[in-house]
Amino acid sequence: MPELPDVEVFRQYFDSTSLNKTVTNVNVKNTKILEDVSVKTLEKRLTNRVFTETDRHGKNMFVHVDDKFWLLFHFGMTGELKYFRDMDEDPQHDRLLFTFDNGYHLAYDCQRMIGHVRLIDDKDKYIQQKELGPDALEVNLSTFKDIIGSKRGGIKSALMDQNTIAGIGNEYSDEILFQVGLHPKKKVTDLGDDSLKEIYNAMIEVLHTAIDAQVDLSQFPDSYLLPHREKGGTCPLNGGKIQQIKVIGRTAYYCPDHQQK
DNA sequence: AGTACCACCTGACGGC
DNA sequence: TGCCGTCAGGTGGTAC
């Protein structure tokens, strides 16, 4: 599901396909994905414009339009981008389609329509208004220890809280805790300085590794949980059976043999 | 402040 | 074969 590494790969994909071309047509195929903007306004403000650069904060992708304002993509659970020429390649759940002056198209495909698109004038102000925490790949160790260390609940919920650190969701929080050998429900207050530092290092390592692998699970290291994160999965470290538990309403996967409370 | 639970939304899957 | 309940999970709202 689109978490920080996925969104970063989408951003790189967007950069390599859709920058510096004039948008000749904007086609909103399902209005449910629009947030605080009408079809008319979106079409009017994007037609005949150029996407000039991109940025990302957590799971949010920002696209600068004529260096003036921003188009925000949030991918929800099932969002993705596809760039193509012939309309027979138009993906099944295309909700928003751009056409460029070279005849190619960019589709925002979102099966479950939990993602959304909106226009933003001031990106930093938007991040502030949403009260998002620092981006997981931008935050430094000292800030990480301060903000995670001040939490009272479990470590998994702290890592997934976008207002604490932005970018980590259910799957990557499982991977990070797997790498450091901590139980998902371990209380943050029971963690020492060294543990927080280990979690921080694992977070950076896991996120970079996933981006380098272009989030292709078959390219992940053998020692990673994610390729084995399923019912009946086997721990790649000790052959133990991967367990599932509910943590703040999410299904957490972990290896009980080496991830203890 | 943290957690529990619900809603949004579609499609896959298991049970009968 | 086909219908139904459940689940996936990012986000946001409400209740405790």
Tab-separated table of C-alpha atoms (C1' of nucleotides) in Angstrom:
chain	number	residue	atom	x	y	z
A	1	MET	CA	0.000	0.000	0.000
A	2	PRO	CA	1.365	3.423	-0.761
A	3	GLU	CA	3.597	4.426	2.113
A	4	LEU	CA	6.657	6.663	1.896
A	5	PRO	CA	8.763	4.406	-0.381
A	6	ASP	CA	5.885	3.819	-2.776
A	7	VAL	CA	5.079	7.517	-2.981
A	8	GLU	CA	8.766	8.327	-3.534
A	9	VAL	CA	8.848	5.848	-6.427
A	10	PHE	CA	5.691	7.468	-7.853
A	11	ARG	CA	7.416	10.835	-7.566
A	12	GLN	CA	10.470	9.583	-9.455
A	13	TYR	CA	8.166	8.079	-12.073
A	14	PHE	CA	6.313	11.368	-12.418
A	15	ASP	CA	9.614	13.243	-12.764
A	16	SER	CA	10.810	10.975	-15.537
A	17	THR	CA	7.556	11.085	-17.490
A	18	SER	CA	5.449	14.147	-16.851
A	19	LEU	CA	7.569	17.228	-16.179
A	20	ASN	CA	7.932	20.174	-18.574
A	21	LYS	CA	5.150	19.191	-20.952
A	22	THR	CA	2.040	21.259	-21.563
A	23	VAL	CA	-1.166	19.748	-20.225
A	24	THR	CA	-3.624	19.909	-23.117
A	25	ASN	CA	-6.515	18.163	-21.384
A	26	VAL	CA	-7.723	17.327	-17.879
A	27	ASN	CA	-10.387	14.637	-17.529
A	28	VAL	CA	-11.910	14.021	-14.095
A	29	LYS	CA	-13.453	10.571	-14.381
A	30	ASN	CA	-14.707	10.321	-10.822
A	31	THR	CA	-15.387	13.366	-8.692
A	32	LYS	CA	-15.089	11.429	-5.406
A	33	ILE	CA	-11.329	11.764	-5.527
A	34	LEU	CA	-11.480	15.575	-5.620
A	35	GLU	CA	-11.019	17.283	-2.287
A	36	ASP	CA	-11.963	20.925	-1.825
A	37	VAL	CA	-11.884	21.615	-5.541
A	38	SER	CA	-14.557	21.459	-8.244
A	39	VAL	CA	-14.115	19.723	-11.584
A	40	LYS	CA	-14.398	23.071	-13.294
A	41	THR	CA	-11.735	24.726	-11.176
A	42	LEU	CA	-9.314	21.822	-11.485
A	43	GLU	CA	-9.689	21.733	-15.264
A	44	LYS	CA	-9.375	25.477	-15.566
A	45	ARG	CA	-6.295	25.769	-13.366
A	46	LEU	CA	-4.404	22.856	-14.944
A	47	THR	CA	-5.232	23.038	-18.637
A	48	ASN	CA	-2.458	24.610	-20.715
A	49	ARG	CA	-0.146	24.571	-17.694
A	50	VAL	CA	3.169	22.799	-17.146
A	51	PHE	CA	4.219	20.587	-14.241
A	52	THR	CA	7.566	22.051	-13.261
A	53	GLU	CA	8.793	20.040	-10.258
A	54	THR	CA	7.704	17.615	-7.554
A	55	ASP	CA	8.123	17.270	-3.833
A	56	ARG	CA	7.025	14.776	-1.221
A	57	HIS	CA	6.219	14.913	2.466
A	58	GLY	CA	5.386	11.582	4.072
A	59	LYS	CA	2.768	9.942	1.877
A	60	ASN	CA	1.832	13.204	0.134
A	61	MET	CA	3.127	14.003	-3.330
A	62	PHE	CA	3.164	17.620	-4.478
A	63	VAL	CA	3.425	18.750	-8.074
A	64	HIS	CA	4.326	22.361	-8.790
A	65	VAL	CA	2.198	23.910	-11.526
A	66	ASP	CA	3.937	26.655	-13.512
A	67	ASP	CA	6.004	27.241	-10.352
A	68	LYS	CA	2.928	28.972	-8.919
A	69	PHE	CA	0.748	26.549	-6.964
A	70	TRP	CA	0.686	22.868	-6.140
A	71	LEU	CA	-1.328	19.838	-7.132
A	72	LEU	CA	-1.443	17.319	-4.287
A	73	PHE	CA	-1.761	13.593	-4.814
A	74	HIS	CA	-2.614	11.302	-1.938
A	75	PHE	CA	-2.723	7.653	-2.941
A	76	GLY	CA	-4.831	6.167	-0.162
A	77	MET	CA	-4.554	2.393	-0.236
A	78	THR	CA	-4.715	1.625	-3.906
A	79	GLY	CA	-3.594	4.728	-5.798
A	80	GLU	CA	-0.935	4.671	-8.513
A	81	LEU	CA	0.235	6.520	-11.612
A	82	LYS	CA	0.497	5.290	-15.165
A	83	TYR	CA	1.994	7.087	-18.148
A	84	PHE	CA	1.095	5.760	-21.584
A	85	ARG	CA	0.340	6.743	-25.158
A	86	ASP	CA	-2.492	4.613	-26.473
A	87	MET	CA	-5.834	4.737	-24.692
A	88	ASP	CA	-6.125	0.968	-24.744
A	89	GLU	CA	-3.508	1.075	-21.997
A	90	ASP	CA	-5.710	3.275	-19.821
A	91	PRO	CA	-5.795	1.497	-16.430
A	92	GLN	CA	-9.020	0.020	-15.129
A	93	HIS	CA	-9.555	2.424	-12.227
A	94	ASP	CA	-8.483	5.642	-13.906
A	95	ARG	CA	-10.054	8.482	-11.887
A	96	LEU	CA	-8.161	11.451	-13.336
A	97	LEU	CA	-6.485	11.622	-16.707
A	98	PHE	CA	-4.065	14.237	-18.022
A	99	THR	CA	-3.138	14.525	-21.667
A	100	PHE	CA	0.115	16.202	-22.696
A	101	ASP	CA	1.094	18.020	-25.869
A	102	ASN	CA	3.180	15.014	-26.959
A	103	GLY	CA	0.029	12.877	-27.119
A	104	TYR	CA	0.865	10.853	-24.014
A	105	HIS	CA	-1.408	10.502	-20.991
A	106	LEU	CA	-0.893	10.300	-17.252
A	107	ALA	CA	-3.588	8.476	-15.276
A	108	TYR	CA	-4.202	8.644	-11.558
A	109	ASP	CA	-5.584	5.170	-10.968
A	110	CYS	CA	-7.276	4.464	-7.638
A	111	GLN	CA	-9.385	1.365	-7.222
A	112	ARG	CA	-10.850	2.015	-3.767
A	113	MET	CA	-11.012	5.778	-4.134
A	114	ILE	CA	-9.674	6.440	-0.692
A	115	GLY	CA	-6.956	8.615	-2.184
A	116	HIS	CA	-7.567	12.194	-3.239
A	117	VAL	CA	-6.313	15.084	-5.285
A	118	ARG	CA	-6.483	18.773	-4.429
A	119	LEU	CA	-4.951	22.158	-5.169
A	120	ILE	CA	-2.776	23.952	-2.650
A	121	ASP	CA	-1.348	27.439	-2.704
A	122	ASP	CA	1.197	27.089	0.072
A	123	LYS	CA	2.722	23.645	0.534
A	124	ASP	CA	4.438	24.339	3.843
A	125	LYS	CA	1.312	25.911	5.273
A	126	TYR	CA	-0.673	22.853	4.211
A	127	ILE	CA	1.757	20.526	6.008
A	128	GLN	CA	1.460	22.735	9.055
A	129	GLN	CA	-2.331	22.839	8.933
A	130	LYS	CA	-2.487	19.043	8.670
A	131	GLU	CA	-0.112	18.954	11.646
A	132	LEU	CA	2.069	16.405	9.871
A	133	GLY	CA	5.232	15.377	11.632
A	134	PRO	CA	8.618	15.661	9.908
A	135	ASP	CA	9.174	13.399	6.911
A	136	ALA	CA	10.651	10.061	7.959
A	137	LEU	CA	13.616	10.477	5.608
A	138	GLU	CA	14.268	14.089	6.603
A	139	VAL	CA	14.070	13.871	10.382
A	140	ASN	CA	17.357	13.700	12.279
A	141	LEU	CA	18.119	11.334	15.141
A	142	SER	CA	17.814	13.914	17.880
A	143	THR	CA	14.371	15.132	16.753
A	144	PHE	CA	13.241	11.549	16.221
A	145	LYS	CA	14.192	10.621	19.773
A	146	ASP	CA	12.431	13.703	21.140
A	147	ILE	CA	9.120	13.209	19.368
A	148	ILE	CA	8.873	9.417	19.445
A	149	GLY	CA	10.257	9.319	22.968
A	150	SER	CA	7.524	11.624	24.224
A	151	LYS	CA	4.770	9.223	23.154
A	152	ARG	CA	2.908	7.127	25.709
A	153	GLY	CA	1.432	4.248	23.683
A	154	GLY	CA	2.880	1.361	21.709
A	155	ILE	CA	5.812	1.735	19.335
A	156	LYS	CA	3.935	0.597	16.237
A	157	SER	CA	1.170	3.145	16.690
A	158	ALA	CA	3.768	5.844	17.364
A	159	LEU	CA	5.588	5.041	14.112
A	160	MET	CA	2.348	5.013	12.112
A	161	ASP	CA	1.051	8.299	13.510
A	162	GLN	CA	1.457	10.815	10.676
A	163	ASN	CA	1.365	13.686	13.158
A	164	THR	CA	4.463	12.272	14.840
A	165	ILE	CA	6.554	11.129	11.857
A	166	ALA	CA	5.130	11.318	8.344
A	167	GLY	CA	5.428	8.478	5.862
A	168	ILE	CA	5.259	5.166	7.705
A	169	GLY	CA	2.157	2.977	7.513
A	170	ASN	CA	1.153	-0.513	8.557
A	171	GLU	CA	3.547	-2.483	6.374
A	172	TYR	CA	6.773	-0.533	6.892
A	173	SER	CA	6.205	-0.185	10.623
A	174	ASP	CA	6.094	-3.988	10.731
A	175	GLU	CA	9.351	-4.178	8.766
A	176	ILE	CA	11.148	-1.671	10.992
A	177	LEU	CA	10.121	-3.484	14.179
A	178	PHE	CA	11.051	-6.821	12.634
A	179	GLN	CA	14.531	-5.493	11.869
A	180	VAL	CA	15.110	-4.294	15.427
A	181	GLY	CA	13.427	-7.291	17.059
A	182	LEU	CA	10.726	-5.401	18.938
A	183	HIS	CA	7.148	-6.479	19.580
A	184	PRO	CA	4.594	-4.139	17.894
A	185	LYS	CA	2.908	-3.436	21.238
A	186	LYS	CA	6.108	-2.612	23.089
A	187	LYS	CA	5.508	0.568	25.082
A	188	VAL	CA	7.605	3.514	23.987
A	189	THR	CA	8.127	4.414	27.638
A	190	ASP	CA	9.928	1.088	28.121
A	191	LEU	CA	12.451	1.897	25.393
A	192	GLY	CA	15.858	3.283	26.236
A	193	ASP	CA	17.928	5.759	24.298
A	194	ASP	CA	19.801	2.971	22.521
A	195	SER	CA	16.582	1.304	21.391
A	196	LEU	CA	15.275	4.559	19.938
A	197	LYS	CA	18.527	4.989	18.059
A	198	GLU	CA	18.279	1.438	16.683
A	199	ILE	CA	14.706	2.067	15.544
A	200	TYR	CA	15.779	5.293	13.869
A	201	ASN	CA	18.636	3.597	12.019
A	202	ALA	CA	16.389	0.729	10.946
A	203	MET	CA	13.742	3.190	9.737
A	204	ILE	CA	16.210	5.031	7.495
A	205	GLU	CA	17.751	1.790	6.263
A	206	VAL	CA	14.428	0.107	5.512
A	207	LEU	CA	13.020	3.121	3.661
A	208	HIS	CA	16.135	3.609	1.535
A	209	THR	CA	16.341	-0.104	0.784
A	210	ALA	CA	12.701	-0.185	-0.345
A	211	ILE	CA	13.179	2.852	-2.597
A	212	ASP	CA	16.393	1.415	-4.072
A	213	ALA	CA	14.487	-1.804	-4.811
A	214	GLN	CA	11.739	0.321	-6.413
A	215	VAL	CA	9.394	-1.357	-3.890
A	216	ASP	CA	9.667	-4.613	-5.803
A	217	LEU	CA	9.420	-7.235	-3.045
A	218	SER	CA	11.426	-9.739	-5.079
A	219	GLN	CA	14.367	-7.330	-4.894
A	220	PHE	CA	14.244	-6.941	-1.096
A	221	PRO	CA	17.057	-8.431	1.014
A	222	ASP	CA	16.559	-12.005	2.254
A	223	SER	CA	16.490	-10.742	5.820
A	224	TYR	CA	13.354	-8.647	5.302
A	225	LEU	CA	9.898	-9.458	6.609
A	226	LEU	CA	7.793	-7.872	3.856
A	227	PRO	CA	8.174	-10.673	1.257
A	228	HIS	CA	7.007	-13.098	3.986
A	229	ARG	CA	4.345	-10.856	5.494
A	230	GLU	CA	1.298	-13.062	5.022
A	231	LYS	CA	-0.795	-15.605	6.845
A	232	GLY	CA	1.325	-18.694	7.427
A	233	GLY	CA	4.514	-16.843	6.484
A	234	THR	CA	7.914	-17.981	7.709
A	235	CYS	CA	10.440	-15.774	9.489
A	236	PRO	CA	13.466	-15.414	7.193
A	237	LEU	CA	15.760	-15.095	10.237
A	238	ASN	CA	14.896	-18.206	12.243
A	239	GLY	CA	12.186	-20.107	10.381
A	240	GLY	CA	9.578	-19.219	12.998
A	241	LYS	CA	5.952	-18.816	12.092
A	242	ILE	CA	4.840	-15.234	11.452
A	243	GLN	CA	1.974	-14.220	13.768
A	244	GLN	CA	-0.833	-11.737	13.247
A	245	ILE	CA	-2.315	-9.505	15.913
A	246	LYS	CA	-4.487	-6.417	15.888
A	247	VAL	CA	-2.756	-3.189	16.851
A	248	ILE	CA	-4.902	-0.033	16.872
A	249	GLY	CA	-7.256	-1.666	14.417
A	250	ARG	CA	-4.538	-2.735	11.983
A	251	THR	CA	-3.226	-6.216	11.349
A	252	ALA	CA	0.370	-6.377	12.559
A	253	TYR	CA	2.647	-9.227	11.454
A	254	TYR	CA	5.633	-10.232	13.540
A	255	CYS	CA	7.875	-13.117	14.542
A	256	PRO	CA	7.205	-14.046	18.190
A	257	ASP	CA	10.579	-15.802	18.418
A	258	HIS	CA	12.670	-12.697	18.052
A	259	GLN	CA	10.261	-9.793	18.594
A	260	GLN	CA	9.393	-9.679	22.237
A	261	LYS	CA	7.695	-7.204	24.503
B	1	DA	C1'	-3.129	11.272	24.956
B	2	DG	C1'	-4.163	6.883	23.511
B	3	DT	C1'	-7.258	3.506	22.001
B	4	DA	C1'	-11.543	1.509	20.117
B	5	DC	C1'	-14.648	1.585	16.691
B	6	DC	C1'	-16.925	3.196	12.538
B	7	DA	C1'	-17.127	4.948	7.812
B	8	DC	C1'	-15.379	5.524	3.275
B	9	DC	C1'	-14.512	2.346	-0.949
B	10	DT	C1'	-13.846	-2.004	-4.246
B	11	DG	C1'	-12.597	-6.564	-5.164
B	12	DA	C1'	-10.842	-10.986	-3.640
B	13	DC	C1'	-11.746	-14.913	-1.070
B	14	DG	C1'	-13.691	-18.461	2.079
B	15	DG	C1'	-17.797	-20.712	3.752
B	16	DC	C1'	-22.061	-22.816	2.997
C	1	DT	C1'	-23.017	-21.767	-9.023
C	2	DG	C1'	-23.895	-17.994	-6.313
C	3	DC	C1'	-24.714	-15.290	-2.391
C	4	DC	C1'	-22.903	-13.316	1.907
C	5	DG	C1'	-19.676	-11.872	5.342
C	6	DT	C1'	-15.084	-10.455	6.005
C	7	DC	C1'	-10.906	-8.356	5.077
C	8	DA	C1'	-7.371	-5.266	3.077
C	9	DG	C1'	-5.639	-0.187	5.150
C	10	DG	C1'	-4.940	5.367	4.971
C	11	DT	C1'	-7.454	8.766	6.986
C	12	DG	C1'	-10.701	11.149	9.784
C	13	DG	C1'	-14.416	11.492	12.988
C	14	DT	C1'	-16.512	10.281	17.466
C	15	DA	C1'	-16.643	8.335	21.992
C	16	DC	C1'	-14.493	6.918	26.165
